[in-house]
PDB file of C-alpha atoms in Angstrom:
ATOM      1  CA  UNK A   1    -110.567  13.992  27.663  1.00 49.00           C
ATOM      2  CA  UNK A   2    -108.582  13.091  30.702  1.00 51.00           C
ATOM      3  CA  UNK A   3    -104.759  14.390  31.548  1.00 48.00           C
ATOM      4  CA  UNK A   4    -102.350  12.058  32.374  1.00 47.00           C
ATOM      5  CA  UNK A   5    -100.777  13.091  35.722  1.00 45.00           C
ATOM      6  CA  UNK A   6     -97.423  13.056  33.891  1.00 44.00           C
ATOM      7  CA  UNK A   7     -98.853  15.552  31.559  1.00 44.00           C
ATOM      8  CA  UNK A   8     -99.952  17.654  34.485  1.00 40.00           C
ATOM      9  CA  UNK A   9     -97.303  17.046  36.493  1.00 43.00           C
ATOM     10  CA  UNK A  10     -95.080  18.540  33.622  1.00 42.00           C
ATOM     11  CA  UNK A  11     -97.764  21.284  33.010  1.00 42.00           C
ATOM     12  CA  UNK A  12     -97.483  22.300  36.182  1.00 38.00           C
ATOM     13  CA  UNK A  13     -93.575  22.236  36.818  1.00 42.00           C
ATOM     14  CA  UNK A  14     -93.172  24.427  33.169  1.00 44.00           C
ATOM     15  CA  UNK A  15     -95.957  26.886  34.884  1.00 42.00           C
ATOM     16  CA  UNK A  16     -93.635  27.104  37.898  1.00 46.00           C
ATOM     17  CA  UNK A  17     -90.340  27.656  36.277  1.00 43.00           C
ATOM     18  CA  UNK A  18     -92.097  29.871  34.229  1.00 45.00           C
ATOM     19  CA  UNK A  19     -93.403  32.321  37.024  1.00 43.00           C
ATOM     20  CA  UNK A  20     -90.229  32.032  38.957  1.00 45.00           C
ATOM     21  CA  UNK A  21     -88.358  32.912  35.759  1.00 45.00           C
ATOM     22  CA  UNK A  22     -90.205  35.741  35.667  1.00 44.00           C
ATOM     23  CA  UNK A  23     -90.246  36.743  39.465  1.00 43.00           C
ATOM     24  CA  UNK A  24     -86.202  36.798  38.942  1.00 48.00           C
ATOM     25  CA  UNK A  25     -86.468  38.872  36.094  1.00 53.00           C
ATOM     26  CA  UNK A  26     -88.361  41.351  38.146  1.00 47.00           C
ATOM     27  CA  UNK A  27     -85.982  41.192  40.813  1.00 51.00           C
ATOM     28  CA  UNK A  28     -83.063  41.688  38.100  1.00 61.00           C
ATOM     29  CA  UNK A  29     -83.396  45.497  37.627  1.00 68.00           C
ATOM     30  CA  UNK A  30     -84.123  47.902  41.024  1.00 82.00           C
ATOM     31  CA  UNK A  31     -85.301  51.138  40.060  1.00 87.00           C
ATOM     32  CA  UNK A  32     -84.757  50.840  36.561  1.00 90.00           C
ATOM     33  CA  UNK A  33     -86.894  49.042  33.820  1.00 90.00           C
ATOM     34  CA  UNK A  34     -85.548  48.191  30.572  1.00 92.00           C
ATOM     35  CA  UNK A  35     -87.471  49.830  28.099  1.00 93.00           C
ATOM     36  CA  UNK A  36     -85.511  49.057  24.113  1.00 94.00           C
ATOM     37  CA  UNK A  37     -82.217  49.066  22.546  1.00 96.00           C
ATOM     38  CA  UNK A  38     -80.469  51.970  21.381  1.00 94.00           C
ATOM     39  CA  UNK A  39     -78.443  51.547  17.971  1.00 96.00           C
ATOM     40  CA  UNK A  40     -75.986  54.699  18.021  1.00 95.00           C
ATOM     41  CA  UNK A  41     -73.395  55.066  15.542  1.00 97.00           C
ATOM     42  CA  UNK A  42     -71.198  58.079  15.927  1.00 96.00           C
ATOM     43  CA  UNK A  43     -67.414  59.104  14.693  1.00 97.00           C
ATOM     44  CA  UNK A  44     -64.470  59.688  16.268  1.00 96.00           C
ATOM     45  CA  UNK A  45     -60.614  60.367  16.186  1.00 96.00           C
ATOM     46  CA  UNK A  46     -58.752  58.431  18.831  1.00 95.00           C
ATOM     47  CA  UNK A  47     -54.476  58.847  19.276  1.00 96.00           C
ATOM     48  CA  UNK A  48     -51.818  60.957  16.545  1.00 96.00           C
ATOM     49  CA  UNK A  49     -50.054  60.278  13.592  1.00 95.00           C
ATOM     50  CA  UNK A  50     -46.303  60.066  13.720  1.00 95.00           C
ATOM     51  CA  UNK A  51     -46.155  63.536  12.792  1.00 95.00           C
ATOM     52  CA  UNK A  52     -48.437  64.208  16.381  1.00 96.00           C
ATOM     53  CA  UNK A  53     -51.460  65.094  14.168  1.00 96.00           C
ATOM     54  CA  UNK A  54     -55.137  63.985  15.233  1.00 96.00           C
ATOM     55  CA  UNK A  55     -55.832  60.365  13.563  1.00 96.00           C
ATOM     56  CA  UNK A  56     -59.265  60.408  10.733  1.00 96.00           C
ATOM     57  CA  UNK A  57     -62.405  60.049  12.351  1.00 96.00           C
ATOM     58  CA  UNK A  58     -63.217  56.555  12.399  1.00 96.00           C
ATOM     59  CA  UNK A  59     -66.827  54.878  13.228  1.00 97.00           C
ATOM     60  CA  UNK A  60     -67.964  53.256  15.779  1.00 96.00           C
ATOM     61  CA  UNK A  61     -71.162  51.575  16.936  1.00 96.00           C
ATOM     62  CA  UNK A  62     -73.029  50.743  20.131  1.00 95.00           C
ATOM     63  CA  UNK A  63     -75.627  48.487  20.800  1.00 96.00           C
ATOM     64  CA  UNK A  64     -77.022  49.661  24.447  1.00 95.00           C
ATOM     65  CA  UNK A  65     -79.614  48.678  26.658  1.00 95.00           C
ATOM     66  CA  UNK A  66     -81.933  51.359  27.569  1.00 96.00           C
ATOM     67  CA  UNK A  67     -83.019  51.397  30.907  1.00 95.00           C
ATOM     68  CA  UNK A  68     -85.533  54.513  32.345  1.00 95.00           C
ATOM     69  CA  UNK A  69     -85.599  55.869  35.699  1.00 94.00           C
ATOM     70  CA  UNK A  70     -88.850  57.817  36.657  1.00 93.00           C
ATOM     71  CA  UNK A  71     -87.844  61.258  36.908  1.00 93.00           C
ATOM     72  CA  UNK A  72     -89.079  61.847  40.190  1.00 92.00           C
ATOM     73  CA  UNK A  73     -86.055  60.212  41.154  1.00 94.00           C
ATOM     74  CA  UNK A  74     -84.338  63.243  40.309  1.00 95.00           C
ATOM     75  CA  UNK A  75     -80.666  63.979  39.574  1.00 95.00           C
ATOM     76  CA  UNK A  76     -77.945  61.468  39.398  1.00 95.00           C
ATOM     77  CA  UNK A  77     -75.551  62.552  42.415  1.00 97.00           C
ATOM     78  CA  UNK A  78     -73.228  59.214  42.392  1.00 97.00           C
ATOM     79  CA  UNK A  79     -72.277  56.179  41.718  1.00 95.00           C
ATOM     80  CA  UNK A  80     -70.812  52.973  43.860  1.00 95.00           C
ATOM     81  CA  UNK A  81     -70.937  49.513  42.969  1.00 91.00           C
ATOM     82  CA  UNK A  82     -68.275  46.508  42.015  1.00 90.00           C
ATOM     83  CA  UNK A  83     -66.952  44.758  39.259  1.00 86.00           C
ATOM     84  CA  UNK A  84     -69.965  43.486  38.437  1.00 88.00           C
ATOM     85  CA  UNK A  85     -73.267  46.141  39.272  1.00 91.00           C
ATOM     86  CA  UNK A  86     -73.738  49.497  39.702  1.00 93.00           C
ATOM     87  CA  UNK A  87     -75.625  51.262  42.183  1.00 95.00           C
ATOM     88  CA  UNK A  88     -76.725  54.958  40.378  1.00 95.00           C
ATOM     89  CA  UNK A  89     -77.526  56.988  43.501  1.00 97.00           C
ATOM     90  CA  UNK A  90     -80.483  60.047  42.747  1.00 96.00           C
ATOM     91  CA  UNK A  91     -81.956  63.018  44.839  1.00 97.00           C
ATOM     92  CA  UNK A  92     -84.627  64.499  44.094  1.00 94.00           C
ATOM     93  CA  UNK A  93     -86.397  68.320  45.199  1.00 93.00           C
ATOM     94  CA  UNK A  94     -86.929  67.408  48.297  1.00 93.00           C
ATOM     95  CA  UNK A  95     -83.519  65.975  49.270  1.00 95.00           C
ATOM     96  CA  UNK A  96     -84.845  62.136  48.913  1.00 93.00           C
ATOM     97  CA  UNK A  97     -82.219  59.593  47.841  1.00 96.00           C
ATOM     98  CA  UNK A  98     -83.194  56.790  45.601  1.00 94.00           C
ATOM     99  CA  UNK A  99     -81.162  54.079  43.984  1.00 95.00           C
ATOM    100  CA  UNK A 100     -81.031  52.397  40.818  1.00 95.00           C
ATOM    101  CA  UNK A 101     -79.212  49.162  40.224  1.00 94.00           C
ATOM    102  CA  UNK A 102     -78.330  47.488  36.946  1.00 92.00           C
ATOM    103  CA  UNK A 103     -76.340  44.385  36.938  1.00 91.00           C
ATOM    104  CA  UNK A 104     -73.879  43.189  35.290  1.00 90.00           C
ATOM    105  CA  UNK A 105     -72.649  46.471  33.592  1.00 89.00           C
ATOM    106  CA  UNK A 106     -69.069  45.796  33.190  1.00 88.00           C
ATOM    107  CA  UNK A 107     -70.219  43.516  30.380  1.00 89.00           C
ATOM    108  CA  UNK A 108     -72.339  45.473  28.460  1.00 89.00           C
ATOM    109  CA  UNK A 109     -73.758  48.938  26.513  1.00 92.00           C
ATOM    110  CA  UNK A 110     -76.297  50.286  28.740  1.00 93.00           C
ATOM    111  CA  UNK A 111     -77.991  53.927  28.540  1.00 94.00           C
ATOM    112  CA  UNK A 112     -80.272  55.249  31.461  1.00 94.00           C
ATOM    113  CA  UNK A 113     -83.113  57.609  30.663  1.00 93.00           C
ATOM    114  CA  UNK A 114     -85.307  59.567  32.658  1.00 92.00           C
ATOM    115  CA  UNK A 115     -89.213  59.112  31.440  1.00 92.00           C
ATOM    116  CA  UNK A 116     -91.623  61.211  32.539  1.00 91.00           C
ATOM    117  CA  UNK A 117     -93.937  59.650  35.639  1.00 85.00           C
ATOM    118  CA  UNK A 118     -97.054  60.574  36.619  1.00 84.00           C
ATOM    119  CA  UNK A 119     -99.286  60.074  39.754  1.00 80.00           C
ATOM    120  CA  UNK A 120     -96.559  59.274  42.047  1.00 80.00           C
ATOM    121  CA  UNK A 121     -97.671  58.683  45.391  1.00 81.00           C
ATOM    122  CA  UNK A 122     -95.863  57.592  48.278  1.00 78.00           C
ATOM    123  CA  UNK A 123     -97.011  56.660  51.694  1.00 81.00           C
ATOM    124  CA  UNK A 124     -94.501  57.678  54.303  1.00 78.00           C
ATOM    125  CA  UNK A 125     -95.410  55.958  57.876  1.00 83.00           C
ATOM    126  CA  UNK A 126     -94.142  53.560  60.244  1.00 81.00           C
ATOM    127  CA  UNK A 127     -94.110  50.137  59.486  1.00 72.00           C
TER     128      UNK A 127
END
């Protein structure tokens, strides 16, 4: 059966919007992949009664993002960014700084996690 160049022509265009969809969605998140959602629920008294006494628990509940960071990274020591993303600055053992950034994060629930990485190489030479 023969394809219409239209047909193709569309084929082909989806195929590319497609890939560079995904391309940007790698590009989205440096240093951090999402991973899942995390549904916490937790209570908590917030402000006094008239007669200055702590207010009745009341609940509350997140949706966040959950993004992990290979734990070679190492510790979080800060953070910089804008009104809009967040740079999450880590050293690790050997003084290395890495950095994280997740967009967008005045917007939204997120949650980083460290995950446990294995055979992390890196090659260290002059480009």
């Amino acid at each position: 059966m023969r394809k219409s160049p239209l047909v193709l022509g569309v084929a082909l265009a989806a195929l590319g919007l497609g890939a560079g969809a995904a391309a940007q969605e790698a590009t989205r998140f440096i240093g951090a992949t999402p991973s899942h959602h995390s549904d916490e629920r937790y209570d908590m008294s917030v402000g006094v009664t008239a007669g200055q006494q702590p207010r009745r628990p009341a609940g509350y509940r997140e949706d966040r993002e959950v993004f992990v960071v290979p734990s070679h990274y190492g510790d979080m020591v800060g953070m910089t960014g804008d009104t809009k993303d967040t740079v999450f600055w880590f050293k690790d053992a050997g003084g290395s700084l890495r950095n994280v950034v997740i967009h967008d994060t005045a917007s939204r629930f997120f949650k980083l996690q460290a995950s446990a990485s294995s055979r992390y190489e890196a090659d260290s030479r002059e480009q």
